[in-house]
Amino acid sequence: MMSTHHPSGTVLRGVGVGAGRVIGPVRRMPHPITAPEEGAPLPAGATVESETERLGAAAQAVAANLRARAASASGDAAAVLKATALMAGDKTLLKAAGKLVATGTSAESAIWEAAEAVALQLEALGGYMAERATDVLDVRARIVAELRGIPAPGIPEADEPFVLCAEDLAPADTAALDPARVLALVTSAGGPQSHTAIIARSMGLPAVVAAPETAGLTDGTQVFVDGSAGVVIADPGPEEEAAAAAYAQRTPLPAFGGMGATADGHRVPLLANVGGGADARAAAEAGAEGVGLLRTEFCFLGREKEPGHELQVSAYREVFDAFPGQKVVVRTLDAGADKPLPFLTDSTEPNPALGVRGYRTDVSVPGVLARQLAAIAEAAGASTAEVWVMAPMVSTPAEAADFAALCAAAGLRTPGVMVEVPSAAVLARSVLANVRFASIGTNDLTQYVMAADRQLAPLAALNDPWQPAVLHLVRHTVEGGVQAGGVPVGVCGEAAADPALAVVLVGLGVATLSMNRRALSPVSAVLSTVTLERARELAALALDAPSAAEARKRVRAELPDLERFGL
Ligand code: PEP
Ligand code: MG
């Protein structure tokens, strides 16, 4: 986002997506595979048949290699590698390339152009789908390298651990990262939701994305990376060395014991955000007290058609079965904007974040929501999980009432709403009077309050849930819940996963926090160091701050345990 000078050297400011402070030498990702000549003819001596065969064999070799790497990886890394392997063997892509070969084009040019077309289509869809375009281009580069008989593009080799710098990282590369060799990640592209960010978080690697001018960081340059602050400093001095040394000495975080509470025993259930069954099982293993957000659209991304009843029931059952007897909050399909579902989303909308998304699709494509509620009810009836259901993007009291009525008709007794549109926060009292609970989606609430697209790296400073304006709306929503007769208000946006901000949210009266499972241990560790009264004092400090940066700074200064844990 910005670069300045500092006594130690150049300072690059990006977006921190993985906490931690380290120093190490830079290694840059090798240059990407160069494009073949456009429409290059079949190589001398080749026939359409032999070239088609060569292409198929190269794709198969790439897929096999990725599958082998997936087998020796685990968790998210294995999943990403498997998905990339599937794409390498994707029939549609190979068919499209095969057609070009049949017209006399070389295998290299054919796969290059075919993948280009697929990537462009994905990019046009925007958001989550656009990020999948990187996967297609990654597969293309691997197939071309295989055809050329040169090494696949990938993580550089080095004798000592290094800070990996790149324009952006392909998912298969990030998945292959060895945390024993890579100290930190710095990329100039990418955003908080990119693969780089997801993998870095899941591996616990310090990482900064959207950092400017990383091209200036040449191989061997010593850099300090602060993944909490989103800062990279070239040629670090004593101050940075001390910070990195303190981080290396950090107290290891205790595993989450399964009961979130403040130091004086005020209970704050810590729940997990999940996107499906595998995620839910991993969250249960990490001690989550339930699911605070099941993003049901993640079960069906990329589907051309509405998933059928049985398919839905089994997808939800998998999640419920991971949490027998515990709470699972199901969010109805939040299609649109960064998560388009072809059967619900109008891809021609000029301004998708302000478009027909979330609960609003019930008007444009009626029936899908009622059918989803019926599937949730059936899955709930067959499990012991305590199933709550909420709608995303609810904007008015009438919408909340309509949703509650739909839930009642489906036999679902605990309807709720997400508060992520500012109007719902402003009118929290009347909105919440219609439902049994609310969950604040701070990701969207922040983007709408600050009028800053949550996907845009250059607006990351505005798009910060520490913004006092956001915190005031959180407080107002909690007060609305009290006035509505004691409707509990939780938070399930990324704000809940920031241990310092989690303390502030509890101080503002938030009842439950829901987060990615990796955040359970840090959030519970920090929460257990403050009393409820102290959390309220810290919340007051943050509310009074003139800026997000100042709010964060003031609160963090009062939480010395963050430093102890290296958070
Ligand atoms: C949010 O907006 O904060 C939220 C939790 O929903 P999503 O990130 O899926 O939009
Ligand atoms: Mg949202």
Coordinates of C-alpha atoms and ligand atoms in Angstrom, one line a residue:
M1 CA 0.0 0.0 0.0
M2 CA 2.8 2.4 0.9
S3 CA 6.5 2.6 1.3
T4 CA 8.6 5.0 3.5
H5 CA 12.1 5.3 4.8
H6 CA 13.1 4.4 8.3
P7 CA 16.5 4.5 10.1
S8 CA 16.8 0.8 9.4
G9 CA 15.9 0.8 5.7
T10 CA 12.9 0.9 3.4
V11 CA 9.6 0.2 5.0
L12 CA 6.8 -1.4 3.0
R13 CA 3.3 -1.3 4.4
G14 CA 0.8 -4.0 3.3
V15 CA -1.9 -6.0 5.0
G16 CA -0.9 -8.3 7.7
V17 CA -2.6 -11.6 7.3
G18 CA -0.6 -13.8 9.7
A19 CA 0.8 -12.7 13.0
G20 CA 4.5 -13.0 13.9
R21 CA 7.7 -11.1 13.7
V22 CA 10.8 -12.6 12.1
I23 CA 14.0 -11.6 10.3
G24 CA 15.5 -13.5 7.4
P25 CA 17.0 -13.3 3.9
V26 CA 14.7 -12.8 0.9
R27 CA 14.2 -15.4 -1.7
R28 CA 12.1 -14.5 -4.7
M29 CA 9.9 -16.8 -6.5
P30 CA 11.4 -17.9 -9.9
H31 CA 10.2 -16.1 -13.0
P32 CA 7.0 -17.5 -14.3
I33 CA 6.8 -19.6 -17.4
T34 CA 6.9 -17.5 -20.5
A35 CA 4.0 -17.5 -22.9
P36 CA 4.3 -19.6 -26.1
E37 CA 4.0 -17.9 -29.4
E38 CA 0.3 -17.3 -30.1
G39 CA -1.3 -19.9 -32.4
A40 CA 2.1 -21.7 -32.9
P41 CA 1.8 -24.6 -35.3
L42 CA 2.3 -28.2 -34.6
P43 CA 6.0 -29.0 -33.9
A44 CA 7.9 -30.5 -36.9
G45 CA 7.1 -34.1 -37.3
A46 CA 4.1 -34.0 -35.0
T47 CA 0.6 -35.0 -36.0
V48 CA -2.7 -33.9 -34.4
E49 CA -2.9 -37.3 -32.8
S50 CA 0.6 -37.3 -31.4
E51 CA 0.3 -33.7 -30.1
T52 CA -3.1 -34.5 -28.5
E53 CA -1.5 -37.4 -26.8
R54 CA 1.5 -35.4 -25.6
L55 CA -0.9 -32.8 -24.2
G56 CA -2.9 -35.4 -22.3
A57 CA 0.2 -37.1 -21.0
A58 CA 1.6 -33.7 -19.7
A59 CA -1.7 -32.9 -18.0
Q60 CA -1.7 -36.3 -16.4
A61 CA 1.9 -36.0 -15.2
V62 CA 1.1 -32.7 -13.6
A63 CA -2.0 -34.1 -12.0
A64 CA -0.2 -37.1 -10.7
N65 CA 2.6 -34.9 -9.3
L66 CA 0.1 -32.7 -7.5
R67 CA -1.7 -35.7 -6.1
A68 CA 1.5 -37.2 -4.8
R69 CA 2.3 -33.9 -3.1
A70 CA -1.3 -33.8 -1.7
A71 CA -0.7 -37.2 -0.2
S72 CA 2.3 -36.0 1.7
A73 CA 0.7 -32.7 2.8
S74 CA -2.1 -32.3 5.4
G75 CA -5.1 -30.2 6.2
D76 CA -5.8 -27.1 4.0
A77 CA -2.6 -27.6 2.1
A78 CA -3.6 -31.1 1.0
A79 CA -7.1 -29.8 0.0
V80 CA -5.6 -27.1 -2.2
L81 CA -3.2 -29.5 -3.9
K82 CA -6.0 -32.0 -4.5
A83 CA -8.2 -29.2 -6.0
T84 CA -5.4 -28.1 -8.3
A85 CA -4.7 -31.7 -9.3
L86 CA -8.4 -32.0 -10.3
M87 CA -8.1 -28.9 -12.3
A88 CA -5.1 -30.3 -14.2
G89 CA -7.2 -33.3 -15.2
D90 CA -10.2 -31.2 -15.9
K91 CA -11.9 -32.5 -19.0
T92 CA -13.4 -29.2 -20.1
L93 CA -10.1 -27.5 -20.2
L94 CA -8.4 -30.4 -22.0
K95 CA -11.2 -30.6 -24.5
A96 CA -11.0 -26.9 -25.3
A97 CA -7.2 -27.3 -25.8
G98 CA -7.7 -30.5 -27.8
K99 CA -10.0 -28.6 -30.2
L100 CA -7.2 -26.1 -30.8
V101 CA -4.7 -28.8 -31.4
A102 CA -7.1 -30.3 -33.9
T103 CA -6.8 -27.1 -35.9
G104 CA -3.1 -27.5 -36.1
T105 CA -2.0 -25.6 -33.0
S106 CA 0.9 -26.8 -30.8
A107 CA 0.0 -28.3 -27.5
E108 CA 1.7 -25.5 -25.6
S109 CA -0.2 -22.7 -27.4
A110 CA -3.4 -24.7 -27.2
I111 CA -3.4 -25.2 -23.4
W112 CA -2.2 -21.6 -23.0
E113 CA -5.1 -20.1 -24.9
A114 CA -7.7 -22.5 -23.6
A115 CA -6.8 -21.8 -20.0
E116 CA -6.7 -18.1 -20.7
A117 CA -10.3 -18.2 -21.8
V118 CA -11.4 -20.1 -18.7
A119 CA -9.5 -17.7 -16.4
L120 CA -11.1 -14.7 -18.1
Q121 CA -14.6 -16.2 -17.5
L122 CA -13.8 -16.8 -13.8
E123 CA -12.4 -13.3 -13.5
A124 CA -15.5 -11.8 -15.0
L125 CA -17.5 -13.4 -12.2
G126 CA -15.5 -11.5 -9.7
G127 CA -14.8 -12.2 -6.0
Y128 CA -14.2 -15.8 -4.9
M129 CA -14.5 -17.1 -8.5
A130 CA -11.9 -14.5 -9.7
E131 CA -9.5 -15.9 -7.2
R132 CA -10.0 -19.4 -8.7
A133 CA -8.6 -17.9 -12.0
T134 CA -5.1 -18.1 -10.4
D135 CA -5.6 -21.9 -10.0
V136 CA -6.3 -22.3 -13.7
L137 CA -3.3 -20.2 -14.7
D138 CA -1.1 -22.2 -12.3
V139 CA -2.1 -25.4 -13.8
R140 CA -1.4 -24.0 -17.3
A141 CA 2.1 -23.0 -16.3
R142 CA 2.8 -26.5 -14.9
I143 CA 1.5 -28.2 -18.0
V144 CA 3.6 -26.0 -20.3
A145 CA 6.7 -26.6 -18.1
E146 CA 6.0 -30.3 -18.4
L147 CA 5.7 -30.0 -22.2
R148 CA 8.9 -28.0 -22.4
G149 CA 10.7 -30.5 -20.1
I150 CA 11.8 -27.8 -17.7
P151 CA 11.2 -27.7 -13.9
A152 CA 7.7 -26.6 -12.8
P153 CA 7.5 -23.1 -11.4
G154 CA 7.6 -23.2 -7.6
I155 CA 9.2 -22.5 -4.3
P156 CA 12.9 -21.8 -4.6
E157 CA 15.5 -24.0 -2.9
A158 CA 17.8 -22.5 -0.3
D159 CA 20.1 -23.8 2.4
E160 CA 18.9 -21.6 5.1
P161 CA 15.3 -20.6 6.1
F162 CA 14.1 -17.6 4.1
V163 CA 11.4 -15.0 3.6
L164 CA 9.5 -15.8 0.5
C165 CA 8.7 -12.8 -1.7
A166 CA 6.5 -12.9 -4.7
E167 CA 4.1 -11.0 -6.8
D168 CA 1.5 -13.5 -5.7
L169 CA 1.6 -17.2 -4.8
A170 CA -0.2 -19.9 -6.7
P171 CA -2.3 -22.1 -4.4
A172 CA -0.2 -25.2 -5.2
D173 CA 2.9 -23.2 -4.3
T174 CA 1.5 -22.0 -1.0
A175 CA 0.3 -25.5 -0.2
A176 CA 3.8 -26.9 -0.8
L177 CA 5.4 -24.4 1.6
D178 CA 7.6 -26.1 4.3
P179 CA 7.3 -24.0 7.5
A180 CA 10.7 -25.3 8.5
R181 CA 12.2 -23.5 5.5
V182 CA 10.0 -20.5 5.0
L183 CA 10.0 -17.9 7.8
A184 CA 7.4 -15.6 6.3
L185 CA 5.6 -14.6 3.2
V186 CA 5.4 -11.2 1.5
T187 CA 3.4 -10.6 -1.7
S188 CA 2.6 -7.5 -3.6
A189 CA -0.7 -8.8 -4.9
G190 CA -3.4 -10.8 -3.0
G191 CA -5.8 -9.7 -0.4
P192 CA -7.0 -10.8 3.0
Q193 CA -9.1 -13.5 1.3
S194 CA -6.5 -14.8 -1.1
H195 CA -5.1 -18.3 -1.0
T196 CA -1.8 -16.9 0.3
A197 CA -3.6 -15.4 3.3
I198 CA -5.7 -18.5 4.0
I199 CA -2.7 -20.9 3.9
A200 CA -0.4 -18.5 5.8
R201 CA -3.0 -18.4 8.6
S202 CA -3.5 -22.1 8.6
M203 CA 0.3 -22.7 8.8
G204 CA 0.8 -20.0 11.4
L205 CA 3.3 -18.2 9.1
P206 CA 3.8 -14.5 9.5
A207 CA 2.5 -13.0 6.2
V208 CA 2.0 -9.6 4.6
V209 CA 0.0 -9.3 1.4
A210 CA -0.6 -6.2 -0.8
A211 CA 2.8 -4.9 0.0
P212 CA 4.1 -2.4 -2.6
E213 CA 7.3 -2.6 -4.6
T214 CA 8.4 -6.0 -3.4
A215 CA 10.4 -6.1 -6.6
G216 CA 13.0 -3.9 -4.8
L217 CA 13.6 -6.8 -2.4
T218 CA 16.3 -8.8 -4.1
D219 CA 17.5 -12.2 -3.2
G220 CA 19.6 -12.2 0.0
T221 CA 18.3 -8.8 1.3
Q222 CA 17.7 -9.1 5.1
V223 CA 14.1 -8.1 5.9
F224 CA 12.1 -7.9 9.1
V225 CA 8.5 -9.0 8.6
D226 CA 5.8 -8.0 11.1
G227 CA 2.7 -10.0 10.1
S228 CA 0.6 -8.4 12.9
A229 CA 1.3 -4.8 11.8
G230 CA 1.5 -5.6 8.0
V231 CA 5.0 -4.1 7.8
V232 CA 8.2 -5.2 6.0
I233 CA 11.5 -3.4 6.8
A234 CA 14.6 -4.0 4.6
D235 CA 18.0 -4.0 6.4
P236 CA 16.5 -4.1 9.9
G237 CA 18.2 -2.5 12.8
P238 CA 18.5 -3.2 16.6
E239 CA 14.8 -2.3 17.2
E240 CA 13.6 -4.9 14.7
E241 CA 16.1 -7.4 16.0
A242 CA 14.8 -7.0 19.5
A243 CA 11.2 -7.4 18.3
A244 CA 12.1 -10.6 16.4
A245 CA 14.0 -12.0 19.3
A246 CA 11.1 -11.3 21.7
Y247 CA 8.8 -13.1 19.3
A248 CA 11.1 -16.1 19.2
Q249 CA 10.9 -16.2 23.0
R250 CA 7.1 -16.1 23.1
T251 CA 5.1 -18.2 25.5
P252 CA 3.5 -21.0 23.5
L253 CA -0.3 -20.6 23.4
P254 CA -2.2 -23.1 25.4
A255 CA -4.7 -25.2 23.4
F256 CA -8.2 -24.0 23.7
G257 CA -9.8 -25.9 26.6
G258 CA -13.4 -25.7 25.2
M259 CA -14.8 -23.0 27.5
G260 CA -14.3 -19.4 26.7
A261 CA -14.5 -17.0 29.7
T262 CA -13.0 -13.9 31.1
A263 CA -10.6 -13.9 34.1
D264 CA -13.6 -13.5 36.5
G265 CA -15.6 -16.3 34.9
H266 CA -18.0 -14.4 32.6
R267 CA -18.7 -17.0 30.0
V268 CA -18.3 -16.2 26.4
P269 CA -18.9 -19.3 24.2
L270 CA -16.2 -19.5 21.5
L271 CA -17.7 -20.9 18.3
A272 CA -16.3 -21.8 14.9
N273 CA -17.0 -20.4 11.4
V274 CA -17.1 -23.4 9.0
G275 CA -17.9 -24.0 5.3
G276 CA -18.8 -27.7 5.5
G277 CA -18.4 -31.1 7.1
A278 CA -14.6 -31.4 7.1
D279 CA -14.2 -27.9 8.4
A280 CA -16.8 -28.6 11.2
R281 CA -15.0 -31.8 12.3
A282 CA -11.7 -30.0 12.5
A283 CA -13.3 -27.2 14.5
A284 CA -14.8 -29.7 16.9
E285 CA -11.4 -31.2 17.3
A286 CA -10.0 -27.8 18.1
G287 CA -12.5 -27.5 21.0
A288 CA -15.1 -25.1 19.4
E289 CA -18.2 -24.9 21.6
G290 CA -20.4 -25.1 18.5
V291 CA -20.7 -23.5 15.1
G292 CA -21.4 -19.8 15.1
L293 CA -21.5 -19.5 11.3
L294 CA -22.1 -22.2 8.8
R295 CA -21.5 -20.5 5.4
T296 CA -23.9 -22.7 3.5
E297 CA -23.0 -21.1 0.1
F298 CA -19.5 -22.7 0.5
C299 CA -21.1 -26.1 0.3
F300 CA -22.4 -25.2 -3.2
L301 CA -20.0 -22.8 -4.8
G302 CA -19.7 -23.1 -8.5
R303 CA -22.9 -25.1 -8.9
E304 CA -24.9 -24.2 -12.0
K305 CA -28.1 -25.5 -10.4
E306 CA -29.8 -25.2 -7.1
P307 CA -28.6 -28.2 -5.0
G308 CA -31.4 -30.8 -4.5
H309 CA -33.1 -31.5 -1.2
E310 CA -31.1 -34.7 -0.4
L311 CA -27.8 -33.1 -1.3
Q312 CA -28.5 -30.2 1.0
V313 CA -29.8 -32.4 3.9
S314 CA -26.6 -34.5 3.8
A315 CA -24.3 -31.4 3.6
Y316 CA -26.0 -29.9 6.7
R317 CA -26.1 -33.3 8.5
E318 CA -22.4 -33.6 8.2
V319 CA -21.9 -30.4 10.1
F320 CA -24.6 -31.1 12.7
D321 CA -23.1 -34.5 13.4
A322 CA -19.8 -33.0 14.2
F323 CA -21.5 -31.1 17.1
P324 CA -23.9 -33.5 18.8
G325 CA -25.9 -31.7 21.5
Q326 CA -24.2 -28.4 20.7
K327 CA -25.2 -25.2 19.0
V328 CA -24.9 -24.9 15.2
V329 CA -25.9 -21.6 13.6
V330 CA -26.7 -22.1 10.0
R331 CA -26.7 -19.1 7.7
T332 CA -28.9 -19.4 4.7
L333 CA -27.3 -18.9 1.3
D334 CA -25.3 -15.7 1.1
A335 CA -24.9 -15.6 -2.7
G336 CA -23.8 -12.6 -4.5
A337 CA -20.9 -10.1 -4.5
D338 CA -17.7 -12.0 -3.7
K339 CA -19.6 -15.4 -3.6
P340 CA -21.7 -15.6 -6.7
L341 CA -23.8 -18.8 -7.1
P342 CA -24.8 -19.1 -10.8
F343 CA -28.3 -20.2 -9.9
L344 CA -29.0 -17.1 -7.8
T345 CA -26.6 -14.3 -8.9
D346 CA -27.1 -11.9 -11.7
S347 CA -23.5 -11.6 -12.9
T348 CA -24.3 -8.4 -14.9
E349 CA -25.0 -6.3 -11.8
P350 CA -22.8 -3.1 -12.0
N351 CA -22.3 -3.0 -8.2
P352 CA -22.6 -6.5 -6.8
A353 CA -21.8 -5.6 -3.2
L354 CA -24.9 -3.3 -3.2
G355 CA -26.9 -5.7 -5.3
V356 CA -29.3 -8.6 -4.9
R357 CA -27.3 -10.7 -2.5
G358 CA -27.9 -12.7 0.7
Y359 CA -31.5 -12.5 1.9
R360 CA -32.4 -10.3 -1.0
T361 CA -32.3 -13.2 -3.4
D362 CA -35.5 -14.4 -1.9
V363 CA -37.3 -11.7 -3.9
S364 CA -35.4 -12.2 -7.2
V365 CA -35.4 -16.0 -7.1
P366 CA -38.3 -17.0 -4.8
G367 CA -38.6 -20.5 -3.4
V368 CA -34.8 -21.3 -3.0
L369 CA -34.8 -20.0 0.6
A370 CA -38.0 -21.9 1.6
R371 CA -36.5 -25.1 0.1
Q372 CA -33.2 -24.5 1.9
L373 CA -35.1 -24.0 5.3
A374 CA -37.0 -27.3 4.7
A375 CA -33.6 -29.1 4.1
I376 CA -32.1 -27.5 7.2
A377 CA -35.2 -28.5 9.3
E378 CA -35.0 -32.1 8.0
A379 CA -31.3 -32.4 8.8
A380 CA -31.9 -30.8 12.2
G381 CA -34.7 -33.3 13.0
A382 CA -32.3 -36.2 12.3
S383 CA -29.5 -34.9 14.6
T384 CA -29.1 -33.8 18.2
A385 CA -27.4 -30.5 17.4
E386 CA -29.2 -27.4 18.6
V387 CA -29.9 -25.8 15.2
W388 CA -30.3 -22.0 14.9
V389 CA -30.9 -20.3 11.5
M390 CA -30.0 -16.8 10.4
A391 CA -30.4 -14.8 7.2
P392 CA -27.5 -12.7 5.8
M393 CA -27.9 -9.1 4.6
V394 CA -31.2 -8.3 6.5
S395 CA -31.8 -4.6 6.2
T396 CA -35.2 -3.8 7.7
P397 CA -37.5 -5.0 10.6
A398 CA -40.0 -6.2 7.9
E399 CA -37.3 -8.5 6.4
A400 CA -36.5 -9.9 9.8
A401 CA -40.2 -10.6 10.5
D402 CA -40.6 -12.3 7.0
F403 CA -37.6 -14.5 7.6
A404 CA -38.8 -15.5 11.1
A405 CA -42.2 -16.4 9.5
L406 CA -40.4 -18.5 6.9
C407 CA -38.5 -20.3 9.6
A408 CA -41.6 -20.9 11.6
A409 CA -43.3 -22.4 8.5
A410 CA -40.4 -24.8 8.1
G411 CA -40.6 -25.8 11.8
L412 CA -37.3 -24.0 12.7
R413 CA -37.8 -22.5 16.1
T414 CA -34.7 -20.3 16.5
P415 CA -34.6 -17.7 13.8
G416 CA -32.0 -14.9 13.8
V417 CA -30.5 -12.3 11.6
M418 CA -27.0 -11.2 10.7
V419 CA -26.4 -7.6 11.4
E420 CA -24.1 -6.5 8.6
V421 CA -26.1 -3.8 6.8
P422 CA -25.8 -0.5 8.7
S423 CA -29.6 0.1 8.7
A424 CA -30.1 -3.1 10.7
A425 CA -27.6 -1.9 13.3
V426 CA -29.3 1.5 13.5
L427 CA -32.7 0.0 13.9
A428 CA -31.4 -3.0 16.0
R429 CA -34.2 -2.7 18.5
S430 CA -37.0 -3.1 16.0
V431 CA -35.1 -5.6 13.8
L432 CA -34.2 -7.8 16.8
A433 CA -37.7 -7.7 18.2
N434 CA -38.7 -10.1 15.4
V435 CA -36.1 -12.8 16.0
R436 CA -34.4 -14.8 18.8
F437 CA -30.8 -13.8 18.2
A438 CA -28.4 -11.7 16.0
S439 CA -24.9 -12.2 14.8
I440 CA -22.9 -9.2 13.7
G441 CA -21.0 -9.7 10.4
T442 CA -18.2 -7.2 10.9
N443 CA -16.7 -7.9 7.5
D444 CA -19.6 -6.6 5.7
L445 CA -20.7 -4.1 8.3
T446 CA -17.3 -2.5 8.0
Q447 CA -17.4 -2.4 4.3
Y448 CA -20.8 -0.8 4.3
V449 CA -20.2 1.7 7.1
M450 CA -16.9 2.8 5.7
A451 CA -18.1 2.5 2.1
A452 CA -14.9 0.6 1.3
D453 CA -15.0 -2.6 -0.8
R454 CA -13.7 -5.4 1.4
Q455 CA -11.8 -6.9 -1.4
L456 CA -9.7 -3.9 -2.3
A457 CA -6.2 -4.0 -0.8
P458 CA -5.7 -0.2 -1.2
L459 CA -8.7 0.5 1.1
A460 CA -7.5 -1.9 3.8
A461 CA -7.0 0.9 6.3
L462 CA -10.6 2.0 6.0
N463 CA -11.8 -1.6 5.9
D464 CA -10.7 -2.3 9.4
P465 CA -13.2 -3.5 12.1
W466 CA -11.3 -1.4 14.6
Q467 CA -12.9 1.7 13.0
P468 CA -14.6 3.4 15.9
A469 CA -17.7 3.9 13.7
V470 CA -18.0 0.1 13.5
L471 CA -17.6 -0.3 17.2
H472 CA -20.3 2.3 17.9
L473 CA -22.7 0.3 15.7
V474 CA -21.7 -2.9 17.6
R475 CA -22.6 -1.3 20.9
H476 CA -25.8 0.1 19.4
T477 CA -26.8 -3.4 18.2
V478 CA -26.1 -4.9 21.6
E479 CA -28.3 -2.2 23.2
G480 CA -31.0 -2.9 20.7
G481 CA -30.9 -6.5 21.7
V482 CA -31.4 -5.6 25.4
Q483 CA -34.2 -3.2 24.5
A484 CA -35.9 -5.9 22.4
G485 CA -36.2 -8.0 25.5
G486 CA -32.8 -9.7 25.9
V487 CA -32.0 -10.9 22.4
P488 CA -28.4 -12.1 22.4
V489 CA -25.9 -10.6 20.0
G490 CA -22.8 -12.5 18.8
V491 CA -20.1 -11.6 16.4
C492 CA -19.0 -13.9 13.5
G493 CA -16.9 -11.6 11.3
E494 CA -13.1 -11.6 11.3
A495 CA -13.1 -9.1 14.2
A496 CA -13.9 -11.9 16.6
A497 CA -10.7 -13.7 15.5
D498 CA -8.5 -10.7 16.6
P499 CA -7.7 -11.4 20.3
A500 CA -7.5 -7.8 21.3
L501 CA -10.6 -6.8 19.4
A502 CA -12.4 -9.9 20.8
V503 CA -11.8 -8.4 24.3
V504 CA -13.3 -5.1 23.1
L505 CA -16.4 -6.9 21.7
V506 CA -17.0 -8.7 25.0
G507 CA -16.7 -5.3 26.7
L508 CA -19.3 -4.0 24.4
G509 CA -21.7 -6.7 25.5
V510 CA -21.3 -9.2 22.7
A511 CA -22.4 -12.7 24.0
T512 CA -20.6 -15.1 21.8
L513 CA -17.7 -15.0 19.4
S514 CA -17.4 -17.1 16.3
M515 CA -14.1 -17.5 14.3
N516 CA -11.9 -19.7 12.2
R517 CA -10.7 -22.5 14.4
R518 CA -7.1 -21.4 14.5
A519 CA -8.2 -18.3 16.4
L520 CA -9.8 -20.2 19.2
S521 CA -6.6 -20.7 21.2
P522 CA -5.3 -17.1 20.9
V523 CA -8.7 -15.5 21.6
S524 CA -9.4 -17.7 24.6
A525 CA -5.9 -17.1 26.0
V526 CA -6.2 -13.4 25.9
L527 CA -9.8 -13.2 27.0
S528 CA -8.9 -15.2 30.1
T529 CA -6.5 -12.5 31.2
V530 CA -9.1 -9.7 31.6
T531 CA -12.1 -9.3 33.8
L532 CA -15.4 -8.3 32.3
E533 CA -15.1 -4.9 34.0
R534 CA -11.6 -4.4 32.4
A535 CA -13.0 -5.5 29.0
R536 CA -15.6 -2.8 29.4
E537 CA -12.9 -0.2 30.2
L538 CA -11.0 -1.2 27.1
A539 CA -14.1 -1.1 25.0
A540 CA -14.6 2.5 26.2
L541 CA -11.0 3.3 25.2
A542 CA -11.6 2.0 21.7
L543 CA -15.0 3.8 21.3
D544 CA -13.4 7.1 22.2
A545 CA -10.4 6.7 19.8
P546 CA -10.3 9.1 16.8
S547 CA -9.1 6.3 14.4
A548 CA -8.9 2.6 13.9
A549 CA -5.2 2.7 14.3
E550 CA -5.4 4.6 17.5
A551 CA -8.1 2.4 18.9
R552 CA -6.0 -0.7 18.2
K553 CA -2.9 1.0 19.7
R554 CA -4.6 2.1 22.9
V555 CA -6.2 -1.3 23.5
R556 CA -3.1 -3.3 22.6
A557 CA -1.0 -1.2 25.0
E558 CA -3.3 -2.3 27.8
L559 CA -3.0 -6.0 27.0
P560 CA 0.7 -6.9 27.6
D561 CA -0.1 -10.6 27.3
L562 CA -0.4 -10.1 23.5
E563 CA 3.3 -9.5 23.4
R564 CA 4.0 -12.5 25.7
F565 CA 2.1 -14.8 23.2
G566 CA 3.6 -13.1 20.1
L567 CA 0.2 -12.0 18.9
Ligands
PEP1 C1 -19.4 -10.9 7.6 O1 -19.8 -10.2 6.7 O2 -18.7 -10.5 8.6 C2 -19.6 -12.4 7.6 C3 -19.3 -13.1 8.7 O3 -20.1 -12.9 6.5 P1 -19.2 -13.1 5.1 O4 -17.8 -12.9 5.5 O5 -19.4 -14.6 4.7 O6 -19.8 -12.2 4.2
MG2 MG -21.2 -11.0 5.3

